[in-house]
PDB file of C-alpha atoms and ligand atoms in Angstrom:
ATOM      1  CA  MET A   1      -3.012   4.597  11.676  1.00 59.00           C
ATOM      2  CA  ARG A   2      -0.128   4.872   9.787  1.00 79.00           C
ATOM      3  CA  ARG A   3      -0.839   6.302   5.794  1.00 92.00           C
ATOM      4  CA  ILE A   4       1.651   6.861   3.367  1.00 95.00           C
ATOM      5  CA  ASP A   5       2.396  10.568   3.398  1.00 94.00           C
ATOM      6  CA  HIS A   6       3.936  11.276  -0.298  1.00 95.00           C
ATOM      7  CA  ILE A   7       5.335   9.363  -2.383  1.00 97.00           C
ATOM      8  CA  GLY A   8       8.640  11.455  -3.507  1.00 97.00           C
ATOM      9  CA  ILE A   9      10.740  11.469  -7.186  1.00 98.00           C
ATOM     10  CA  ALA A  10      13.149  12.695  -8.108  1.00 98.00           C
ATOM     11  CA  VAL A  11      13.503  14.814 -11.717  1.00 98.00           C
ATOM     12  CA  GLU A  12      15.598  16.949 -13.220  1.00 98.00           C
ATOM     13  CA  ASP A  13      13.506  19.605 -14.656  1.00 98.00           C
ATOM     14  CA  LEU A  14      10.676  20.739 -12.039  1.00 98.00           C
ATOM     15  CA  GLU A  15       8.326  22.341 -13.876  1.00 97.00           C
ATOM     16  CA  ALA A  16       8.447  19.969 -16.629  1.00 98.00           C
ATOM     17  CA  ALA A  17       8.040  17.401 -14.922  1.00 98.00           C
ATOM     18  CA  LEU A  18       4.691  19.352 -13.311  1.00 98.00           C
ATOM     19  CA  ALA A  19       3.202  19.571 -17.188  1.00 98.00           C
ATOM     20  CA  PRO A  20       2.239  15.363 -17.801  1.00 98.00           C
ATOM     21  CA  TYR A  21       0.798  15.767 -14.080  1.00 98.00           C
ATOM     22  CA  VAL A  22      -0.784  19.228 -14.625  1.00 98.00           C
ATOM     23  CA  ASP A  23      -1.849  19.739 -17.749  1.00 98.00           C
ATOM     24  CA  GLY A  24      -2.189  16.057 -18.550  1.00 98.00           C
ATOM     25  CA  LEU A  25      -4.169  14.612 -15.170  1.00 97.00           C
ATOM     26  CA  GLY A  26      -5.461  18.251 -14.239  1.00 97.00           C
ATOM     27  CA  MET A  27      -3.695  17.220 -10.854  1.00 97.00           C
ATOM     28  CA  VAL A  28      -2.765  21.184  -9.079  1.00 98.00           C
ATOM     29  CA  VAL A  29       0.171  22.006  -6.908  1.00 98.00           C
ATOM     30  CA  ASP A  30      -0.214  22.489  -3.693  1.00 96.00           C
ATOM     31  CA  HIS A  31       3.166  24.551  -3.538  1.00 95.00           C
ATOM     32  CA  VAL A  32       6.768  24.947  -4.474  1.00 97.00           C
ATOM     33  CA  GLU A  33       9.591  25.113  -2.302  1.00 94.00           C
ATOM     34  CA  GLU A  34      13.051  24.825  -1.324  1.00 94.00           C
ATOM     35  CA  VAL A  35      14.412  22.527   1.346  1.00 88.00           C
ATOM     36  CA  PRO A  36      17.846  23.588   1.921  1.00 88.00           C
ATOM     37  CA  THR A  37      18.857  20.941   4.010  1.00 83.00           C
ATOM     38  CA  GLU A  38      17.893  18.414   0.729  1.00 87.00           C
ATOM     39  CA  ARG A  39      19.449  20.772  -1.686  1.00 94.00           C
ATOM     40  CA  VAL A  40      16.986  20.484  -3.916  1.00 96.00           C
ATOM     41  CA  ARG A  41      13.158  22.003  -4.723  1.00 97.00           C
ATOM     42  CA  ILE A  42      10.126  20.702  -4.466  1.00 97.00           C
ATOM     43  CA  ALA A  43       6.385  20.560  -5.982  1.00 97.00           C
ATOM     44  CA  MET A  44       3.375  18.927  -4.071  1.00 96.00           C
ATOM     45  CA  LEU A  45       0.760  17.573  -5.895  1.00 97.00           C
ATOM     46  CA  PRO A  46      -2.057  16.160  -3.376  1.00 97.00           C
ATOM     47  CA  ILE A  47      -3.639  13.089  -4.251  1.00 96.00           C
ATOM     48  CA  GLY A  48      -6.517  11.813  -2.038  1.00 93.00           C
ATOM     49  CA  ASP A  49      -4.814  11.377   1.240  1.00 91.00           C
ATOM     50  CA  THR A  50      -1.852  11.463  -0.051  1.00 95.00           C
ATOM     51  CA  LYS A  51       0.864  13.759  -2.930  1.00 96.00           C
ATOM     52  CA  LEU A  52       3.250  13.375  -4.961  1.00 98.00           C
ATOM     53  CA  GLU A  53       6.352  15.201  -4.247  1.00 97.00           C
ATOM     54  CA  LEU A  54       9.309  15.917  -7.115  1.00 98.00           C
ATOM     55  CA  LEU A  55      12.308  17.128  -6.107  1.00 98.00           C
ATOM     56  CA  GLU A  56      14.677  18.548  -8.269  1.00 98.00           C
ATOM     57  CA  PRO A  57      18.078  19.376  -7.491  1.00 98.00           C
ATOM     58  CA  LYS A  58      19.610  22.374  -6.891  1.00 96.00           C
ATOM     59  CA  ASP A  59      22.855  21.335  -6.373  1.00 94.00           C
ATOM     60  CA  PRO A  60      25.344  18.218  -8.072  1.00 94.00           C
ATOM     61  CA  GLU A  61      26.305  17.519  -5.030  1.00 94.00           C
ATOM     62  CA  SER A  62      22.707  16.725  -3.701  1.00 94.00           C
ATOM     63  CA  ALA A  63      21.854  13.461  -3.145  1.00 93.00           C
ATOM     64  CA  ILE A  64      18.718  13.824  -5.330  1.00 97.00           C
ATOM     65  CA  ALA A  65      21.815  14.460  -8.144  1.00 97.00           C
ATOM     66  CA  LYS A  66      23.501  11.644  -7.377  1.00 97.00           C
ATOM     67  CA  PHE A  67      20.023   9.238  -7.473  1.00 96.00           C
ATOM     68  CA  ILE A  68      19.188  10.871 -11.296  1.00 98.00           C
ATOM     69  CA  GLU A  69      23.232  10.555 -11.987  1.00 97.00           C
ATOM     70  CA  ARG A  70      23.331   6.722 -10.683  1.00 96.00           C
ATOM     71  CA  ARG A  71      19.806   5.235 -11.810  1.00 95.00           C
ATOM     72  CA  GLY A  72      17.887   8.396 -14.075  1.00 97.00           C
ATOM     73  CA  PRO A  73      14.444   9.887 -12.508  1.00 98.00           C
ATOM     74  CA  GLY A  74      11.978   8.122 -11.218  1.00 98.00           C
ATOM     75  CA  ILE A  75      10.486   6.904  -7.670  1.00 98.00           C
ATOM     76  CA  HIS A  76      12.988   7.921  -5.410  1.00 97.00           C
ATOM     77  CA  HIS A  77      11.183   8.040  -2.039  1.00 97.00           C
ATOM     78  CA  ILE A  78       8.150   6.506   0.553  1.00 97.00           C
ATOM     79  CA  ALA A  79       7.340   9.072   3.198  1.00 96.00           C
ATOM     80  CA  ILE A  80       5.228   7.366   6.173  1.00 96.00           C
ATOM     81  CA  ALA A  81       3.604   9.510   8.733  1.00 95.00           C
ATOM     82  CA  VAL A  82       4.199   9.094  12.140  1.00 95.00           C
ATOM     83  CA  GLU A  83       3.394  10.715  15.298  1.00 93.00           C
ATOM     84  CA  ASP A  84       6.963  11.076  16.585  1.00 94.00           C
ATOM     85  CA  VAL A  85       9.814  10.902  14.501  1.00 95.00           C
ATOM     86  CA  ALA A  86      12.317  10.500  17.385  1.00 96.00           C
ATOM     87  CA  GLY A  87      10.348   7.498  19.001  1.00 96.00           C
ATOM     88  CA  SER A  88      10.229   5.679  14.997  1.00 96.00           C
ATOM     89  CA  ILE A  89      13.997   5.998  14.660  1.00 97.00           C
ATOM     90  CA  GLU A  90      14.268   4.622  18.323  1.00 97.00           C
ATOM     91  CA  SER A  91      12.190   1.253  17.625  1.00 97.00           C
ATOM     92  CA  LEU A  92      13.791   0.789  14.372  1.00 97.00           C
ATOM     93  CA  LYS A  93      17.400   1.058  15.998  1.00 97.00           C
ATOM     94  CA  ALA A  94      15.674  -1.479  18.655  1.00 97.00           C
ATOM     95  CA  ALA A  95      14.775  -3.694  15.541  1.00 97.00           C
ATOM     96  CA  GLY A  96      18.319  -3.656  13.603  1.00 97.00           C
ATOM     97  CA  VAL A  97      17.382  -1.332  10.730  1.00 97.00           C
ATOM     98  CA  ARG A  98      20.143   0.762   9.173  1.00 96.00           C
ATOM     99  CA  LEU A  99      19.473   4.797   9.020  1.00 97.00           C
ATOM    100  CA  ILE A 100      20.662   7.088   7.809  1.00 96.00           C
ATOM    101  CA  ASP A 101      19.495   9.550  10.227  1.00 95.00           C
ATOM    102  CA  GLU A 102      19.918   9.193  13.644  1.00 94.00           C
ATOM    103  CA  GLU A 103      17.932  11.997  14.408  1.00 95.00           C
ATOM    104  CA  PRO A 104      14.836  14.345  13.551  1.00 95.00           C
ATOM    105  CA  ARG A 105      16.180  16.928  11.406  1.00 92.00           C
ATOM    106  CA  PRO A 106      13.561  19.477   9.692  1.00 88.00           C
ATOM    107  CA  GLY A 107      11.933  18.720   6.054  1.00 85.00           C
ATOM    108  CA  ALA A 108       9.318  20.622   3.484  1.00 82.00           C
ATOM    109  CA  GLY A 109       6.635  21.720   4.706  1.00 80.00           C
ATOM    110  CA  GLY A 110       7.336  22.229   8.430  1.00 83.00           C
ATOM    111  CA  THR A 111       7.755  18.687   9.094  1.00 89.00           C
ATOM    112  CA  LEU A 112      10.284  16.742  10.763  1.00 94.00           C
ATOM    113  CA  VAL A 113      11.883  13.895   8.687  1.00 94.00           C
ATOM    114  CA  ALA A 114      14.151  10.718   9.271  1.00 96.00           C
ATOM    115  CA  PHE A 115      15.634   8.649   6.127  1.00 96.00           C
ATOM    116  CA  ALA A 116      16.302   4.934   7.145  1.00 97.00           C
ATOM    117  CA  HIS A 117      18.887   3.370   4.757  1.00 96.00           C
ATOM    118  CA  PRO A 118      17.313   1.292   1.815  1.00 95.00           C
ATOM    119  CA  LYS A 119      18.767  -2.336   3.114  1.00 95.00           C
ATOM    120  CA  GLY A 120      16.899  -1.854   5.892  1.00 94.00           C
ATOM    121  CA  PHE A 121      14.004  -1.914   3.691  1.00 96.00           C
ATOM    122  CA  ASN A 122      14.358  -4.348   0.653  1.00 96.00           C
ATOM    123  CA  GLY A 123      16.220  -1.500  -1.543  1.00 95.00           C
ATOM    124  CA  VAL A 124      12.957   1.038  -0.721  1.00 97.00           C
ATOM    125  CA  LEU A 125      14.243   4.490   1.011  1.00 97.00           C
ATOM    126  CA  VAL A 126      11.806   5.065   3.337  1.00 97.00           C
ATOM    127  CA  GLU A 127      11.274   8.367   5.253  1.00 96.00           C
ATOM    128  CA  LEU A 128       9.434   8.713   7.984  1.00 96.00           C
ATOM    129  CA  ASP A 129       7.648  12.290   8.645  1.00 94.00           C
ATOM    130  CA  GLU A 130       6.249  14.356  11.732  1.00 94.00           C
ATOM    131  CA  ALA A 131       3.555  17.139  10.746  1.00 86.00           C
ATOM    132  CA  VAL A 132       4.922  19.280  13.817  1.00 79.00           C
ATOM    133  CA  ASP A 133       2.056  21.820  13.323  1.00 64.00           C
ATOM    134  CA  ARG A 134      -0.491  19.450  12.317  1.00 49.00           C
TER     135      ARG A 134
HETATM  136 CO1   CO B   1       9.910  13.411   0.680  1.00 89.70          CO
END
């Protein structure tokens, strides 16, 4: 059964954005990590069976910086856990769904990820997430 691996939220300032979750809701940060391929710094906040991923841009040219510039901070993507990212890419292609990534690439926390194009999912940016060390 598939599940939501995490929900990605674009933020301008990671520490300031964490405060309402940590100080206000008592949530605990699992880890903070730089993801060089995305030019972001992220914090993972476990919540039940899933996580919130707060993403702070480290570079004005990063996709997250451009998202914030266009639309302001807010929900950026939904990550669906899959067993085989490469296989999911192939089946999305076969279903005629536009992709951003034609090949899996390294993501946060030792995962393999690929993004589908929001046009393929009614405006929702969908990340496919394979835990390679699970
Ligand atoms: Co993500």
